[in-house]
PDB file of C-alpha atoms in Angstrom:
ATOM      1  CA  UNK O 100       0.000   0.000   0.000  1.00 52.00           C
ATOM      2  CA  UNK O 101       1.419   3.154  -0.847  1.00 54.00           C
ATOM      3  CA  UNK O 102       1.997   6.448   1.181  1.00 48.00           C
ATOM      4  CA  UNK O 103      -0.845   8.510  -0.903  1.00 52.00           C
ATOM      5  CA  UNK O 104      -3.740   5.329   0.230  1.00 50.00           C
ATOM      6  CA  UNK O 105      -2.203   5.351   3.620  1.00 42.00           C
ATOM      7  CA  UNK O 106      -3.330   9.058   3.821  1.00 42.00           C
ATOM      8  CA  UNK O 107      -6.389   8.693   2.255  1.00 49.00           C
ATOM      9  CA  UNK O 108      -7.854   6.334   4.492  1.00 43.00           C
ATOM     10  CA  UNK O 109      -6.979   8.174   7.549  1.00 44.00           C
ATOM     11  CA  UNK O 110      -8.412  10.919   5.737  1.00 46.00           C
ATOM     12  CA  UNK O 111     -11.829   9.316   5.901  1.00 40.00           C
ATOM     13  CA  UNK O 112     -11.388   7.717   9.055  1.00 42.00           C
ATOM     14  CA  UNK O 113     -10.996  11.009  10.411  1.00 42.00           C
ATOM     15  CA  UNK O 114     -13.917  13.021   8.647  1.00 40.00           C
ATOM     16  CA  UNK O 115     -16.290   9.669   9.884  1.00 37.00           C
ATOM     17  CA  UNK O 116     -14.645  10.357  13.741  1.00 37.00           C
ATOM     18  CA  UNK O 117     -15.291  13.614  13.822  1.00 40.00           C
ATOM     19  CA  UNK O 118     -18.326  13.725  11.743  1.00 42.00           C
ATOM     20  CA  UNK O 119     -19.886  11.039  14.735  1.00 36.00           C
ATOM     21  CA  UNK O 120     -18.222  13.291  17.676  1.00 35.00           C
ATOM     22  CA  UNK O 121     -19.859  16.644  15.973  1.00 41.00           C
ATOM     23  CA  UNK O 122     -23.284  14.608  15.993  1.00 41.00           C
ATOM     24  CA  UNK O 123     -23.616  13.107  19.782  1.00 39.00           C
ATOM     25  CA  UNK O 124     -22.165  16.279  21.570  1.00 38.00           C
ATOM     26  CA  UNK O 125     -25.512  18.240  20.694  1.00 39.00           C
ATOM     27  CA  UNK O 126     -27.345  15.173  21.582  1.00 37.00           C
ATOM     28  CA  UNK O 127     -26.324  14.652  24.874  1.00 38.00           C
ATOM     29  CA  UNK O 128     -26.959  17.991  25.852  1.00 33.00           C
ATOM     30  CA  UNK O 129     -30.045  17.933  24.418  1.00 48.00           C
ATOM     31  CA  UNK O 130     -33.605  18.561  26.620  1.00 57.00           C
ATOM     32  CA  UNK O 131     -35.934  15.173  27.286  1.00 59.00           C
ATOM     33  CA  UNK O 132     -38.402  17.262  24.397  1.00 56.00           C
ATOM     34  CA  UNK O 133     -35.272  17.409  22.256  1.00 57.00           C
ATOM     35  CA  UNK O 134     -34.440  14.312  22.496  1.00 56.00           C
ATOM     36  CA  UNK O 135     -38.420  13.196  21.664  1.00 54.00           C
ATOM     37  CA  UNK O 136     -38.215  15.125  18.633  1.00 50.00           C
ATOM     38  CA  UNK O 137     -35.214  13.354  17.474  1.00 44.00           C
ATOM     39  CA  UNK O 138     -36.430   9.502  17.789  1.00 45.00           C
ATOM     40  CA  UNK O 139     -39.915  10.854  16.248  1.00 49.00           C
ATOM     41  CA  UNK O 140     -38.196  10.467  12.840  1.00 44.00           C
ATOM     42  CA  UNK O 141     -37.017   7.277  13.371  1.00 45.00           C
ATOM     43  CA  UNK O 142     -39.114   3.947  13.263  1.00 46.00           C
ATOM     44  CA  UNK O 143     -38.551   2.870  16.428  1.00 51.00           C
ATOM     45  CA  UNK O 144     -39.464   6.308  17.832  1.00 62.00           C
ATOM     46  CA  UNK O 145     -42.684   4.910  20.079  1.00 67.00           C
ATOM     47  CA  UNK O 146     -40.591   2.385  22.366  1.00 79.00           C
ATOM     48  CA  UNK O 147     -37.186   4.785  22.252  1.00 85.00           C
ATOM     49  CA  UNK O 148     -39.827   7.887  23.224  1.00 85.00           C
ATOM     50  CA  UNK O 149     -41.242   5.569  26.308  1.00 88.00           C
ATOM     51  CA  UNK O 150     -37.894   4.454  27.452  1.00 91.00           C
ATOM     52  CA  UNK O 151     -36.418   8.443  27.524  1.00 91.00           C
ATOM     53  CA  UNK O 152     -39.601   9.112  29.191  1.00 93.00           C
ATOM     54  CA  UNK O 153     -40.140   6.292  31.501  1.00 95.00           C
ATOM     55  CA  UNK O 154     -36.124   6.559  32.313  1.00 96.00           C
ATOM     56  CA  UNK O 155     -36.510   9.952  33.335  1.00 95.00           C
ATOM     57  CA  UNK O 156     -39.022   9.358  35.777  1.00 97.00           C
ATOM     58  CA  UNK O 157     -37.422   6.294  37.145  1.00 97.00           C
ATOM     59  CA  UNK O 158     -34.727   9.114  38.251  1.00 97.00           C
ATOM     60  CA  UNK O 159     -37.377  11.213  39.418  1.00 98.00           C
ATOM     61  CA  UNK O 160     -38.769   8.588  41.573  1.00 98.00           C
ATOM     62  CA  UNK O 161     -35.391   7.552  43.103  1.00 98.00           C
ATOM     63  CA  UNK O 162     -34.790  11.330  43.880  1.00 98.00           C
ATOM     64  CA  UNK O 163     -37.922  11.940  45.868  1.00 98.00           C
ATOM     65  CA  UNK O 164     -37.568   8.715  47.741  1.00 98.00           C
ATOM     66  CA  UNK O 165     -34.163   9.055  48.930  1.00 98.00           C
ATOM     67  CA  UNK O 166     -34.908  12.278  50.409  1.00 98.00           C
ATOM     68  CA  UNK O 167     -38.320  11.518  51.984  1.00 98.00           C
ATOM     69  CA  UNK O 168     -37.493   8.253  53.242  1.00 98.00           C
ATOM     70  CA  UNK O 169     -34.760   9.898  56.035  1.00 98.00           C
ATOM     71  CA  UNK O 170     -35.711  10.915  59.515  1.00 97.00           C
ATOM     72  CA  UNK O 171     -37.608  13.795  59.485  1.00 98.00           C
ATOM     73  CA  UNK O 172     -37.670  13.676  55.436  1.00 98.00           C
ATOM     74  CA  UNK O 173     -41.518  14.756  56.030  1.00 98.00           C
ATOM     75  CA  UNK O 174     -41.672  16.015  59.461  1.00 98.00           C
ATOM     76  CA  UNK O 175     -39.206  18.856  58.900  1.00 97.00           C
ATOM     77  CA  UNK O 176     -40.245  20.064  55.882  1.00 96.00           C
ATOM     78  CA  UNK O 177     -43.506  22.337  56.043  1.00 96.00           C
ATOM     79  CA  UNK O 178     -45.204  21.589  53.239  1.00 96.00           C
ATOM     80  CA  UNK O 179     -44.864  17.712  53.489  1.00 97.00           C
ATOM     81  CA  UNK O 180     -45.520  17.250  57.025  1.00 97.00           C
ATOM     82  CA  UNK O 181     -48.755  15.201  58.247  1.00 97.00           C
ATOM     83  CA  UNK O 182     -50.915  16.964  60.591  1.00 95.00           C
ATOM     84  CA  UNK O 183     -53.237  15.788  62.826  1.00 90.00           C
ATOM     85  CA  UNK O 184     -56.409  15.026  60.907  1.00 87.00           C
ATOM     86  CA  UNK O 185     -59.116  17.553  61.323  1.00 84.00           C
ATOM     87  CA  UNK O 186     -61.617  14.640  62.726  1.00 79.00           C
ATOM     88  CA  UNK O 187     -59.872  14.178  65.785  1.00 80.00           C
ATOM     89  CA  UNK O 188     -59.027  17.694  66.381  1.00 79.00           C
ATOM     90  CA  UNK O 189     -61.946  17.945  68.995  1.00 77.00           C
ATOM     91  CA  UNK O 190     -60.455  14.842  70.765  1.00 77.00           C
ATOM     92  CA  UNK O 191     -56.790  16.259  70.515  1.00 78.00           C
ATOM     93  CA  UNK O 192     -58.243  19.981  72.587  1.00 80.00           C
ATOM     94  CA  UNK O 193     -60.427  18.433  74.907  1.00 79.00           C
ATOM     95  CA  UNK O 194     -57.637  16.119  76.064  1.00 79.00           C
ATOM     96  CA  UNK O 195     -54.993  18.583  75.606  1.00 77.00           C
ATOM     97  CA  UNK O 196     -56.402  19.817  79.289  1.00 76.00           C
ATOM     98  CA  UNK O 197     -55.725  16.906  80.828  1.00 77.00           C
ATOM     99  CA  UNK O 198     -52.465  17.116  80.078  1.00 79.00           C
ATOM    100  CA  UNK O 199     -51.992  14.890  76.858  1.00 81.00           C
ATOM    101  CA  UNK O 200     -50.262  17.305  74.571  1.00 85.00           C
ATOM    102  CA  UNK O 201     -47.474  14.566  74.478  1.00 88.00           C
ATOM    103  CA  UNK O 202     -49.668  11.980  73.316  1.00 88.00           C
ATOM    104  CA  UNK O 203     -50.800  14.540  70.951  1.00 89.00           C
ATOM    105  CA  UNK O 204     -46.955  15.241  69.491  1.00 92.00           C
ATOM    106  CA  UNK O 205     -45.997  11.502  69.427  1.00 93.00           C
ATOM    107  CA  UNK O 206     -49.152  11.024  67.486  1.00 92.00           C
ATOM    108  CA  UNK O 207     -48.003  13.459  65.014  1.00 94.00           C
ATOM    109  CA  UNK O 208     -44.433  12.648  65.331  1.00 96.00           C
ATOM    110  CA  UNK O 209     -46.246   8.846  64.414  1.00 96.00           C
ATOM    111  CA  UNK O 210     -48.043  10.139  61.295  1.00 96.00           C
ATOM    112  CA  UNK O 211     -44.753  11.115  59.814  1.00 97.00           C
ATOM    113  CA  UNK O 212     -42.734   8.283  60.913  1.00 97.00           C
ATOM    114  CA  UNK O 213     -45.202   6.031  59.373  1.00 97.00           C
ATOM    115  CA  UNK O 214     -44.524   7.978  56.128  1.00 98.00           C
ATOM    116  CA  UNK O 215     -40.773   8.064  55.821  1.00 98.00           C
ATOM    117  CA  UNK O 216     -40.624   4.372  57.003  1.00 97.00           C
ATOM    118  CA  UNK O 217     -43.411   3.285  54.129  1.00 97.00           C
ATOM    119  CA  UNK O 218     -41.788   5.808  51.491  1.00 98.00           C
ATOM    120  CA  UNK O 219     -39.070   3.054  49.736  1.00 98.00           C
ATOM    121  CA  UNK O 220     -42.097   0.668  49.186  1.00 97.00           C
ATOM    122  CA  UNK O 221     -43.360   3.611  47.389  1.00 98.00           C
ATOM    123  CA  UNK O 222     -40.397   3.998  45.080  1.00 98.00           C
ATOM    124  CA  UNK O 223     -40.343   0.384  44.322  1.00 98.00           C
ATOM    125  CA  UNK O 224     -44.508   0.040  43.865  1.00 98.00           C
ATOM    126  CA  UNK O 225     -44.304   3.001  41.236  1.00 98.00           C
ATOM    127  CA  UNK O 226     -40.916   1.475  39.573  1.00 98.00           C
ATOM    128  CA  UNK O 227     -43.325  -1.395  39.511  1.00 97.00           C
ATOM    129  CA  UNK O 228     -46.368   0.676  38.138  1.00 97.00           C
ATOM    130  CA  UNK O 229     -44.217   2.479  35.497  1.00 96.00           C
ATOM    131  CA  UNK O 230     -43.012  -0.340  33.401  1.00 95.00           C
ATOM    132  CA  UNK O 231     -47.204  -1.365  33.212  1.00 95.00           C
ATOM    133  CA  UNK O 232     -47.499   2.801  32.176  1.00 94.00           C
ATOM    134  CA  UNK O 233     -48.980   2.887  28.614  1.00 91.00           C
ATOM    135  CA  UNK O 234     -48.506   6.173  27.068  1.00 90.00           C
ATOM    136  CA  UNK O 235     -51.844   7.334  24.997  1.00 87.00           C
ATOM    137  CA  UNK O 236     -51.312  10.527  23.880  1.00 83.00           C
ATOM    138  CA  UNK O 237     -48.463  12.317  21.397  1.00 83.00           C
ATOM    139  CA  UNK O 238     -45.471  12.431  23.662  1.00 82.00           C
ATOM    140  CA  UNK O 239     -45.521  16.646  23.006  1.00 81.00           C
ATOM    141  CA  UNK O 240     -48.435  16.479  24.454  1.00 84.00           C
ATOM    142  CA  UNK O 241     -47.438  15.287  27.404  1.00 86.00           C
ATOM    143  CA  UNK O 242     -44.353  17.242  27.954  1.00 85.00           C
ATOM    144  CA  UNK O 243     -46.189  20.355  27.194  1.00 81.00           C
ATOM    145  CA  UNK O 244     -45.412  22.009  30.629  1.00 80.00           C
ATOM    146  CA  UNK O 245     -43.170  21.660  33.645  1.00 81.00           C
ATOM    147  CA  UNK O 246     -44.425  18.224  35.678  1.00 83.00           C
ATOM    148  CA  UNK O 247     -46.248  17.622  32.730  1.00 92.00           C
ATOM    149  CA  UNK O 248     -44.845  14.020  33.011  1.00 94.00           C
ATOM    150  CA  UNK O 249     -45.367  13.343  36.822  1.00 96.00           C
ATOM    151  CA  UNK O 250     -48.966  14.461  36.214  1.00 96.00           C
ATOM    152  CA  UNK O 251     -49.878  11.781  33.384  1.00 95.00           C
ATOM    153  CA  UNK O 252     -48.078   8.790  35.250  1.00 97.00           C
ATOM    154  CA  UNK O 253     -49.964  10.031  38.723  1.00 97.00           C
ATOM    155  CA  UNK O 254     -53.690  10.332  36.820  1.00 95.00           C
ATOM    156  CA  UNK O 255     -52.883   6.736  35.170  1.00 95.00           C
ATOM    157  CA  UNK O 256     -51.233   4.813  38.071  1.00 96.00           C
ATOM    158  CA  UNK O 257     -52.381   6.605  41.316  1.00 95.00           C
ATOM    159  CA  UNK O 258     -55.709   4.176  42.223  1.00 95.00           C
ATOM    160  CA  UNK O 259     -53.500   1.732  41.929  1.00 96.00           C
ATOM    161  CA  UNK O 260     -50.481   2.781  43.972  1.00 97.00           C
ATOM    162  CA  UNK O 261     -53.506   3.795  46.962  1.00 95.00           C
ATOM    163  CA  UNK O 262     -54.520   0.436  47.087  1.00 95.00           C
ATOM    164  CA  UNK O 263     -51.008  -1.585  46.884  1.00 96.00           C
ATOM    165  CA  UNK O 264     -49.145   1.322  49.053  1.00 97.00           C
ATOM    166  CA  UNK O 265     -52.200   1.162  51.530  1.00 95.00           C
ATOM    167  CA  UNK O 266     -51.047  -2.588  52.871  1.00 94.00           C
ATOM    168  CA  UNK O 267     -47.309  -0.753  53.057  1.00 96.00           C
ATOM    169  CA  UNK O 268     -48.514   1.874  55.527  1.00 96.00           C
ATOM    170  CA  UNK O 269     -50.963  -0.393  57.611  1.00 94.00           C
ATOM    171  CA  UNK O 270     -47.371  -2.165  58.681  1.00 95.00           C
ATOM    172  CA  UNK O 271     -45.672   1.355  59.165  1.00 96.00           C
ATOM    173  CA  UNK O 272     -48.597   2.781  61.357  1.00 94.00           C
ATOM    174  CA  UNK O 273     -48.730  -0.518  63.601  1.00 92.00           C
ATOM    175  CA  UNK O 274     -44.756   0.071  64.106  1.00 93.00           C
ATOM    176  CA  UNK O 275     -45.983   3.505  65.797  1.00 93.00           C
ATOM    177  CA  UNK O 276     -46.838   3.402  69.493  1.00 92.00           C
ATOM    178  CA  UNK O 277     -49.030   6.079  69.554  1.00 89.00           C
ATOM    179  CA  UNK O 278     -50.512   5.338  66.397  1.00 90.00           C
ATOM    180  CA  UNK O 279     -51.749   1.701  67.800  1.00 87.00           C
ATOM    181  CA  UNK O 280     -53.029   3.464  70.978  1.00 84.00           C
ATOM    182  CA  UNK O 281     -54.704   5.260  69.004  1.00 81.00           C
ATOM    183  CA  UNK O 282     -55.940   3.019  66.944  1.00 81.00           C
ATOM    184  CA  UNK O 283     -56.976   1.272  70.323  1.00 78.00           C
ATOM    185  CA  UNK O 284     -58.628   4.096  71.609  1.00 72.00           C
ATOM    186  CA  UNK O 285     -60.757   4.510  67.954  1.00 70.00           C
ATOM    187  CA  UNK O 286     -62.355   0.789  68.427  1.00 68.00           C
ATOM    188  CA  UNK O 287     -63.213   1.506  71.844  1.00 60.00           C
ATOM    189  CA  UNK O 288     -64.936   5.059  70.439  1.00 58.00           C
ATOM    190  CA  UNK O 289     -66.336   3.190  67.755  1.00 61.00           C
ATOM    191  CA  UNK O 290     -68.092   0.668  70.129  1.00 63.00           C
ATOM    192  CA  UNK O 291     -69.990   3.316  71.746  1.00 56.00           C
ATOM    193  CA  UNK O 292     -73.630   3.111  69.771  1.00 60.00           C
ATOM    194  CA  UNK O 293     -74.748   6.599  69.443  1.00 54.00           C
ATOM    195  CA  UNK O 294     -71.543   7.825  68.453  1.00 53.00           C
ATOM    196  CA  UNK O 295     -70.218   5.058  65.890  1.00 51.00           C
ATOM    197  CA  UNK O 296     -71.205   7.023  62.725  1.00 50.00           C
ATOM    198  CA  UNK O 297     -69.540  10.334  63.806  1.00 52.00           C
ATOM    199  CA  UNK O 298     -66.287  11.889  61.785  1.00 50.00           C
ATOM    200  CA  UNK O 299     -64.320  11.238  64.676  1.00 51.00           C
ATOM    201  CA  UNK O 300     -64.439   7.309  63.884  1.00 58.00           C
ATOM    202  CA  UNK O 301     -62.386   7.789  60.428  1.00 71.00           C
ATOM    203  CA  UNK O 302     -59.479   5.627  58.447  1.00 85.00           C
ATOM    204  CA  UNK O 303     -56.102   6.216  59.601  1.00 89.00           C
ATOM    205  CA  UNK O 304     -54.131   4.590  57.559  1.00 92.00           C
ATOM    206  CA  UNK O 305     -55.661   5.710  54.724  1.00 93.00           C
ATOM    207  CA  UNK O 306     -55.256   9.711  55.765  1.00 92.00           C
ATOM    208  CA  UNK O 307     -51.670   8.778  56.408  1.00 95.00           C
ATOM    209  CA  UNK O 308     -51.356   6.899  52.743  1.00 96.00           C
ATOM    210  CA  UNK O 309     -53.174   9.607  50.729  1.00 96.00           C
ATOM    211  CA  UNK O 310     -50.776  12.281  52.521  1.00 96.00           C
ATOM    212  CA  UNK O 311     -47.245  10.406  51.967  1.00 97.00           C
ATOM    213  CA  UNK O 312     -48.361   9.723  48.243  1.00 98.00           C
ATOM    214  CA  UNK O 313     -49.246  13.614  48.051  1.00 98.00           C
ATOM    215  CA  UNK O 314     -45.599  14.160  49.455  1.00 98.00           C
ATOM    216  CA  UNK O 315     -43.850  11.543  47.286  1.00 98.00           C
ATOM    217  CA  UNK O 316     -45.493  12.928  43.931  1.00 98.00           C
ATOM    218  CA  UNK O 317     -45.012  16.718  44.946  1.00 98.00           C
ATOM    219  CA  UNK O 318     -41.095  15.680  44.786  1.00 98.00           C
ATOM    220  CA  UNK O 319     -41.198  13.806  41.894  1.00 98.00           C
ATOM    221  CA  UNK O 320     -42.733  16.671  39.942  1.00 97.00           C
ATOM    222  CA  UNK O 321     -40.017  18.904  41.312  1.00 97.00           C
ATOM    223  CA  UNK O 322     -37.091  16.157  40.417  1.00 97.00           C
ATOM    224  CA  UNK O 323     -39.039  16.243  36.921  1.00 95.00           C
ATOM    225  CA  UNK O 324     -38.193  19.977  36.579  1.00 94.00           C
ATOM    226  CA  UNK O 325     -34.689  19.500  37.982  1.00 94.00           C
ATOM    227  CA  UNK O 326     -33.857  16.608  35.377  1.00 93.00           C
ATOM    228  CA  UNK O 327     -35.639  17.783  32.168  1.00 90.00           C
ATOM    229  CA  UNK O 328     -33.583  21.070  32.298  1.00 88.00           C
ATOM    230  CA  UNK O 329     -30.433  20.266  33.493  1.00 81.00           C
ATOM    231  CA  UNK O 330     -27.702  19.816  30.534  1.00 60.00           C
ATOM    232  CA  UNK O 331     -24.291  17.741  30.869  1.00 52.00           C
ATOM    233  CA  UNK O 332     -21.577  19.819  31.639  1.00 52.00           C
ATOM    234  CA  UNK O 333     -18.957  20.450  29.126  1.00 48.00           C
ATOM    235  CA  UNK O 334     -15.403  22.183  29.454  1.00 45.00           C
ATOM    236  CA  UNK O 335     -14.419  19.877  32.220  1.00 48.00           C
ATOM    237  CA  UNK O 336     -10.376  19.046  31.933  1.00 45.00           C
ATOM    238  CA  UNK O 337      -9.550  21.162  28.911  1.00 39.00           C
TER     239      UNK O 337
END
């Protein structure tokens, strides 16, 4: 092979290098939309779409969990935290004068516990529940505004992540002290005949699972926003 082939090779092995470099750097830096747009002219652009999508929340999801399932991951934080539900509130200021406002904050403290301690079931029940996720509409459509994506997987999936995260918190309250003497106290209450049907006999564990799920999918939405614009950094070592 002579020097003038020698160079011409290298001379197209180069242009094809580059010419592949040139193409993926705008790629990876690319938004989720961008990306979407891409794969739409492509024939597999239905399964590639669902996997950018459903790979993006499966980030989302492990984001929220890993903060809300540390102590005080919804206790601390103001707009997460459980409060006492408004049914027993009567109970909780009538008592209060006998001197059971620490009852009253281990209760509470309970409500939250039971959260944090249920809230990695949650991540894996909605891992679980997004790989069943069918998406119906034009993925544009769904991306159309911020937490546009946490929205459509929460109206799909949410009945059933009630009913299978329900089981998941029954376990967590029981763990609670005050929660089960509570719970004790509520089928004593309940046993009293003209006062079984009142609001004050109400469903626990299902306040405390419609609250962490609340929680879990607020953060989601926000690791959503966080992850759809964020763009690789570049620069880095040169």
């Amino acid at each position: 092979m002579n020097t003038q082939n020698i160079y011409r090779k290298t001379g197209v092995a180069a242009f094809v290098l580059l010419s592949l470099i040139a193409f993926a750097a705008p790629l990876r830096a690319e938004s989720l939309i961008g990306r979407i747009l891409f794969f739409q002219s492509r024939d597999d652009s239905n399964s590639q779409n669902e996997r950018t999508m459903k790979d993006l929340l499966r980030k989302a999801i492990d984001n929220a969990v890993l903060e809300l399932s540390q102590v005080n991951g919804f206790y601390h934080q103001s707009e997460l935290k459980i409060d006492i539900p408004q049914q027993v509130k009567g109970i909780e200021k009538i008592s209060k004068k006998l001197n059971a406002e620490l009852f009253w904050h281990d209760f509470q403290l309970g409500l939250n516990r039971a959260a944090e301690t249920a809230a990695p079931k949650a991540g894996v029940l909605m891992k679980e529940a997004l790989e069943d996720l069918k998406f119906e509409k034009n993925p544009q459509e769904i991306l159309d505004e911020e937490g546009s994506l946490t929205r459509y997987f929460r109206k799909k999936m949410e009945p059933r992540l009630q009913r299978d995260f329900r089981r998941e918190i029954e376990r967590s309250v029981s763990n609670q002290s005050a929660l089960r003497s509570y719970l004790e106290f509520k089928g004593l209450y309940a046993s009293i005949p003209f006062i079984k049907n009142t609001e004050s006999v109400f469903d626990l564990e299902e306040k405390v699972s419609q609250k962490a799920l609340e929680g879990i999918f607020l953060r989601i939405q926000e690791a959503e926003e966080r992850l759809r614009s964020e763009k690789p950094e570049s620069g880095k070592g040169t």
